[in-house]
Tab-separated table of C-alpha atoms in Angstrom:
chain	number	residue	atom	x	y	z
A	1	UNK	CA	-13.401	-14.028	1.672
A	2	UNK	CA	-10.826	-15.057	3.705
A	3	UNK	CA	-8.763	-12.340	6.317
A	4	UNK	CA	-5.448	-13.830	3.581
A	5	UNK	CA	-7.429	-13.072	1.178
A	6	UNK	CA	-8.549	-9.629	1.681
A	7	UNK	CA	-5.159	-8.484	2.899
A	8	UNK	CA	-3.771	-9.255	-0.689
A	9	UNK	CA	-6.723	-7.557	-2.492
A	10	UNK	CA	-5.703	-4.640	0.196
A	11	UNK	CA	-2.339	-4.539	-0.342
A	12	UNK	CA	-3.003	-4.941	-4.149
A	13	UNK	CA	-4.906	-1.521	-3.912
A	14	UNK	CA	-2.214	-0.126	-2.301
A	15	UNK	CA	0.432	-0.886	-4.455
A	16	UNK	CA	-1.665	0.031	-7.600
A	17	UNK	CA	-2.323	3.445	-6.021
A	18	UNK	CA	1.830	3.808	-5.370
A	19	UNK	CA	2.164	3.247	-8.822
A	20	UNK	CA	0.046	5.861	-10.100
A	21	UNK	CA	1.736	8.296	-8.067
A	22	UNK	CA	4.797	7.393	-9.739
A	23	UNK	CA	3.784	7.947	-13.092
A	24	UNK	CA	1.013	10.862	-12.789
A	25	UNK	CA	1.644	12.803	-9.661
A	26	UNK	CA	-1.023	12.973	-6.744
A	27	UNK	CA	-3.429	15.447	-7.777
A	28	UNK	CA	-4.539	14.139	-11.248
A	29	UNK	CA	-5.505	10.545	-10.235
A	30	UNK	CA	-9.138	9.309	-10.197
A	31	UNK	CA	-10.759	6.658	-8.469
A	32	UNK	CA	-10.786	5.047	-12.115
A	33	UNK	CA	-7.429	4.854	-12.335
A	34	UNK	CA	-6.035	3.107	-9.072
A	35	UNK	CA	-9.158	0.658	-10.097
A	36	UNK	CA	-7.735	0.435	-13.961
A	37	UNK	CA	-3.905	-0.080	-12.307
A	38	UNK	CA	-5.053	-3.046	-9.817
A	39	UNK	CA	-7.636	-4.529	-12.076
A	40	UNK	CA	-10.389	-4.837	-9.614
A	41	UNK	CA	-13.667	-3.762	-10.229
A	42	UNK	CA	-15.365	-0.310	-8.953
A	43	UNK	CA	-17.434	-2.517	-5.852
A	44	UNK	CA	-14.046	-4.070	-4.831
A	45	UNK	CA	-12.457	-0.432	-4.359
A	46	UNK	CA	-15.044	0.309	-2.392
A	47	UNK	CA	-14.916	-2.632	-0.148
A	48	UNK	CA	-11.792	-0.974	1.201
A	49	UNK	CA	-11.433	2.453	0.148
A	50	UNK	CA	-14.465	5.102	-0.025
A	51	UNK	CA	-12.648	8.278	-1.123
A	52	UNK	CA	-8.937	9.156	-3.167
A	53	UNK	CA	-8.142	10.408	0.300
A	54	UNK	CA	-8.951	7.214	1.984
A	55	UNK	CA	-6.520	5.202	-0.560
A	56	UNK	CA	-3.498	7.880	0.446
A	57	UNK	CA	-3.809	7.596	4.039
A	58	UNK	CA	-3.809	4.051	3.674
A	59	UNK	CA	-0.375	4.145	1.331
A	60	UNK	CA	1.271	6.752	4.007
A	61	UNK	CA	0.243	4.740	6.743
A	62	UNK	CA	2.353	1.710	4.856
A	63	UNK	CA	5.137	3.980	3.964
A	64	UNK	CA	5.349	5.234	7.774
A	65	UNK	CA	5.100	1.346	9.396
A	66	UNK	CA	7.625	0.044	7.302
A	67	UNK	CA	9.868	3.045	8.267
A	68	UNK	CA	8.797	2.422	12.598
A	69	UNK	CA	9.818	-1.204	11.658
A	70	UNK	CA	13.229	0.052	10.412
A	71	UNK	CA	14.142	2.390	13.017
A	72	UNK	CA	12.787	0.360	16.039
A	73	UNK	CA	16.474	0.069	16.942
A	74	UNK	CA	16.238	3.362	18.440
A	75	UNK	CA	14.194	1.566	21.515
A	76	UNK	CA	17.379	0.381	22.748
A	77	UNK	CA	18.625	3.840	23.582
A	78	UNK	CA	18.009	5.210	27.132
A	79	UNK	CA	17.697	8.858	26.440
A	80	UNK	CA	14.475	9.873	25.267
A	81	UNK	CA	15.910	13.089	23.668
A	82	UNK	CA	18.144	10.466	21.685
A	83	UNK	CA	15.672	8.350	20.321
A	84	UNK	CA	13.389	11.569	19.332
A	85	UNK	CA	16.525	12.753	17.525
A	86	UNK	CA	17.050	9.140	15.608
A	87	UNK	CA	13.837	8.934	14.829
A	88	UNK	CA	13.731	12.076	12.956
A	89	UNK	CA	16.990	12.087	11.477
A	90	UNK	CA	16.249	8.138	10.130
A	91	UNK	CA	12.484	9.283	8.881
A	92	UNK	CA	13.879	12.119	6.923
A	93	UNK	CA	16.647	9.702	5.413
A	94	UNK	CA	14.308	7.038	4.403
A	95	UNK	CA	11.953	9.220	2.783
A	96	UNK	CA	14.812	10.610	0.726
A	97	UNK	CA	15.612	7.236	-0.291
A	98	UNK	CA	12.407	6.789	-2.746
A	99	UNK	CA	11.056	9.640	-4.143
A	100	UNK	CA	7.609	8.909	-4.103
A	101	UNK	CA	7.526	7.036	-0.777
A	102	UNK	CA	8.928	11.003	0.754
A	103	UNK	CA	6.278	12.543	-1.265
A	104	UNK	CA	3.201	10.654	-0.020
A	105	UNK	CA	4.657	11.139	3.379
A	106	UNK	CA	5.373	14.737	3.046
A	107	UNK	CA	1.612	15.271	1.785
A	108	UNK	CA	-0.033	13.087	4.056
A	109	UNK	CA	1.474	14.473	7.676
A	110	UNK	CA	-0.309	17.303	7.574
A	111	UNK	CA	-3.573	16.316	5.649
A	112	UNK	CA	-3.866	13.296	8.988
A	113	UNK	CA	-2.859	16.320	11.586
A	114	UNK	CA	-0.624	13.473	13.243
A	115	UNK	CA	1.498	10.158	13.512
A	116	UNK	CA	0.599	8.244	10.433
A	117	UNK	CA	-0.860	4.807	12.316
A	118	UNK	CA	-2.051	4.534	15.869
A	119	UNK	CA	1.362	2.399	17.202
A	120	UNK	CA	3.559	5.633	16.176
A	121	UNK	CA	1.171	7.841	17.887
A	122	UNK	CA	1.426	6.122	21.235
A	123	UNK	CA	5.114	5.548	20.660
A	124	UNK	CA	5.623	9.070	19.631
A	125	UNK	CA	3.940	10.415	23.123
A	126	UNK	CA	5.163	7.822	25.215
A	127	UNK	CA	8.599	8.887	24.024
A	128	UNK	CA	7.660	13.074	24.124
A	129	UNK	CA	6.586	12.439	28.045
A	130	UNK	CA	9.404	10.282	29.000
A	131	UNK	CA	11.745	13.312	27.574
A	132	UNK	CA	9.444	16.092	29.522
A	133	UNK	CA	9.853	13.334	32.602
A	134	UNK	CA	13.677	13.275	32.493
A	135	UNK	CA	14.035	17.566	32.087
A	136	UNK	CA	15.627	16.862	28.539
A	137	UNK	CA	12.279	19.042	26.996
A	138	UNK	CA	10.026	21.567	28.076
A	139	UNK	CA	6.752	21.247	26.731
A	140	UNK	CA	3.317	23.275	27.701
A	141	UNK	CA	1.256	20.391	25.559
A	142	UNK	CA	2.796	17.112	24.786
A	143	UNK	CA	-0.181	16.786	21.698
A	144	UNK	CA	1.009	20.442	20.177
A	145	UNK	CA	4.668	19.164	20.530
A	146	UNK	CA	4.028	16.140	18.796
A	147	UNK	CA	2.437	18.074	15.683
A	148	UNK	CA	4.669	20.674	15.786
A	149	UNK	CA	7.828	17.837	15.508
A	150	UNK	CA	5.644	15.978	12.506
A	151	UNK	CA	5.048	19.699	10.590
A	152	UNK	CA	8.921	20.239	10.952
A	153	UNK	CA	9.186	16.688	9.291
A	154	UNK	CA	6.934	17.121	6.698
A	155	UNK	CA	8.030	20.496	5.902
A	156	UNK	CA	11.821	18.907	5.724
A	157	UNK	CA	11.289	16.344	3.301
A	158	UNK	CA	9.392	18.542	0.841
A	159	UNK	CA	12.132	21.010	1.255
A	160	UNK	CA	14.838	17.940	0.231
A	161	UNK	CA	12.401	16.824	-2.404
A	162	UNK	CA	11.803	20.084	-4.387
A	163	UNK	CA	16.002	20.339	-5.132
A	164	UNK	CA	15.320	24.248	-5.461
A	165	UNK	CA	17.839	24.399	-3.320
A	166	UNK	CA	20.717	22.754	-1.083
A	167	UNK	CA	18.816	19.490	0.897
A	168	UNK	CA	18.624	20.132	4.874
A	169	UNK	CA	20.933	17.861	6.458
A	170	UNK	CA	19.256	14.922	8.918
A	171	UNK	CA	20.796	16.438	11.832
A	172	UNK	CA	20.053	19.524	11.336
A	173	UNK	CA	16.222	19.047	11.311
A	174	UNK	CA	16.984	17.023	13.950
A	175	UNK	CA	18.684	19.785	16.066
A	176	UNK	CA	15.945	22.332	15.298
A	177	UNK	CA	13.397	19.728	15.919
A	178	UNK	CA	14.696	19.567	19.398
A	179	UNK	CA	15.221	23.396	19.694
A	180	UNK	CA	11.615	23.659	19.315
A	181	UNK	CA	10.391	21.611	21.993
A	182	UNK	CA	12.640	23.266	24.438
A	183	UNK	CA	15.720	21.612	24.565
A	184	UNK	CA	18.962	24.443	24.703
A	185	UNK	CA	20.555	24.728	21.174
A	186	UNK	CA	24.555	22.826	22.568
A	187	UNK	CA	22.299	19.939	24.085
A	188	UNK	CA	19.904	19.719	20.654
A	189	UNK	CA	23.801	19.596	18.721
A	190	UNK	CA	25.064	17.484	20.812
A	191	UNK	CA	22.517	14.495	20.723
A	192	UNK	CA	21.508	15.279	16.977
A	193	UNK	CA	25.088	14.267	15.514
A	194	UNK	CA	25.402	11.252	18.324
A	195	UNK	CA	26.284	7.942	16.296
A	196	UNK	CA	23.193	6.541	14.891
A	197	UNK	CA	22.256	3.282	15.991
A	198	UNK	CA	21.894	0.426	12.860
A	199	UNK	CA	18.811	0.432	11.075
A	200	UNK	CA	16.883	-2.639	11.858
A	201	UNK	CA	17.324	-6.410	9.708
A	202	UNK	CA	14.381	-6.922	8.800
A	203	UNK	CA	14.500	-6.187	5.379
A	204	UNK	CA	10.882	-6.567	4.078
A	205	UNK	CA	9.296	-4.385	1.956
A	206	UNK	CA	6.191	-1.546	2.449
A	207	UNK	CA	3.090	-2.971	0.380
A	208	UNK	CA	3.407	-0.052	-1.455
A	209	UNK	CA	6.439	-1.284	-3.107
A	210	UNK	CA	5.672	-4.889	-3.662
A	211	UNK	CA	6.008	-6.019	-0.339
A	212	UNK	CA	3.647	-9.120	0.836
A	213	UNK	CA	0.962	-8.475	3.391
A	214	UNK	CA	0.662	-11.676	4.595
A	215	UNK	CA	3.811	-12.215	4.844
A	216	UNK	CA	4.604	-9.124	6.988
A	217	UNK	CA	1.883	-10.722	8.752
A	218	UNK	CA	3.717	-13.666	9.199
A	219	UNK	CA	7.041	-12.240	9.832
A	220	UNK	CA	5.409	-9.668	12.926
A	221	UNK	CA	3.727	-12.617	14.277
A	222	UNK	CA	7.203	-14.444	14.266
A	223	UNK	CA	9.584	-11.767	15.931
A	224	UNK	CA	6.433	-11.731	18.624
A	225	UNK	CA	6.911	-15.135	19.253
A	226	UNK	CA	10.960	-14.408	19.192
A	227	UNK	CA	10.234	-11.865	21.625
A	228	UNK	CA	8.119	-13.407	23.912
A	229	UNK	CA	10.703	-16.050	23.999
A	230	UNK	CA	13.334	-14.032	25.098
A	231	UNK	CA	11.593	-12.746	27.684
A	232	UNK	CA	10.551	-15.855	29.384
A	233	UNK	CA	14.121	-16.871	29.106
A	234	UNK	CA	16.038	-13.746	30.181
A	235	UNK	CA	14.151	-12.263	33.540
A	236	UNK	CA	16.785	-9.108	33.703
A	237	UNK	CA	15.867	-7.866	30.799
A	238	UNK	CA	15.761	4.227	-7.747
A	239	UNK	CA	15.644	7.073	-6.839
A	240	UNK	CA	17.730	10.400	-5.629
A	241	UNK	CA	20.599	9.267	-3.299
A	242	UNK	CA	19.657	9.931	0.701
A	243	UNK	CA	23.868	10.426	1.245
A	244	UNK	CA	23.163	14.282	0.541
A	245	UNK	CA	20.843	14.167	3.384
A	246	UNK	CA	22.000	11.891	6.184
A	247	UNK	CA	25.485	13.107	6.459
């Protein structure tokens, strides 16, 4: 089978298993039913997938890439107590925007006990010690930090997505986000209700909702060739409405 190949069966899997969510909730699925929704047979699931658990991480991990992807606009910002701030006020926001997509995530932050894929992990560090570096945070243990900041997350979206009561705005989880890694409650204000930068262009999908893996494939291995470009030649250098949240 060719790498194409299995990257559609993959993504195929994935989107079947988004699907069911939709329509039955996450506890009640079997194994026989993500098989029945992507008509593959039983040996095929298990080419990819060996337990329910398996299949979720996988759609998370989606869910959570496609969401980096959008927000990688935060790089451009200097302060690292900024970008840690848009990157949890955007997260929240685009997990409010489908409600299933906020639901897997919500479930799955704690159930990994971390960042979603290894690229967020090591950008989600890299960014933690670069804030401890510049005296923005205080922080006994960068790794405790990190899940402590993901728990908050999780904990917000699940809050937003219950509607028992009034959603938690983006910059407020934001500000107490930043609270709790040490940063003083005016300076965790302050940066949390900064102008957010724009949310990235690319406009491709997650597999989970009918995006194409080969052709995020395509499309990463393009903006690395864009990117590697521009360095050579520049040496200096349907679902519940997120407005309730991000304002």
């Amino acid at each position: 089978m060719t790498p194409a190949k299995r990257d559609r069966t993959r993504a195929k899997l994935i989107r079947a298993a988004f699907n069911v969510y939709a329509r039955e909730g996450f506890d009640a699925p079997t194994i026989d039913n993500f098989i029945a929704e992507a008509q593959v047979s039983r040996g095929t699931f298990y080419n990819y997938f060996q337990t329910r658990e398996d299949l979720m991480a996988a759609v998370a991990a989606d869910l959570a890439t496609f969401i980096t992807k959008r927000i990688a606009s935060a790089g451009t910002v200097s302060d690292p107590l900024e970008r840690i701030a848009i990157a949890v006020r955007y997260f929240v926001t685009l997990a409010a925007q489908n409600e299933i997509r906020g639901w897997v995530l919500a479930r799955m932050i704690p159930i990994v006990g971390g960042p979603l894929t290894n690229a967020m992990s090591e950008h989600v560090r890299a960014t933690m010690e670069a804030a401890v570096a510049a005296k923005r945070i205080q922080l006994r243990s960068i790794s405790a930090g990190i899940d402590l900041g993901l728990g908050m997350i999780a904990m917000a979206i699940r809050h937003n997505l219950s509607r028992r009561a009034a959603p938690y705005p983006a910059e407020l989880v934001s500000a107490m986000a930043l609270q709790a890694l040490g940063a003083s409650i005016k300076v965790a204000e302050e940066v949390s209700n900064r102008p957010l930068p724009p949310l990235s262009v690319d406009e491709s999908k997650p597999m989970a909702e009918g995006g194409d893996a080969t052709e995020a494939r395509r499309s990463d291995t393009a903006r690395q060739k864009v990117g590697r470009r521009r360095v050579r030649g520049e040496p200096g250098k349907r679902r519940r409405n997120s407005s309730a949240i991000a304002r």
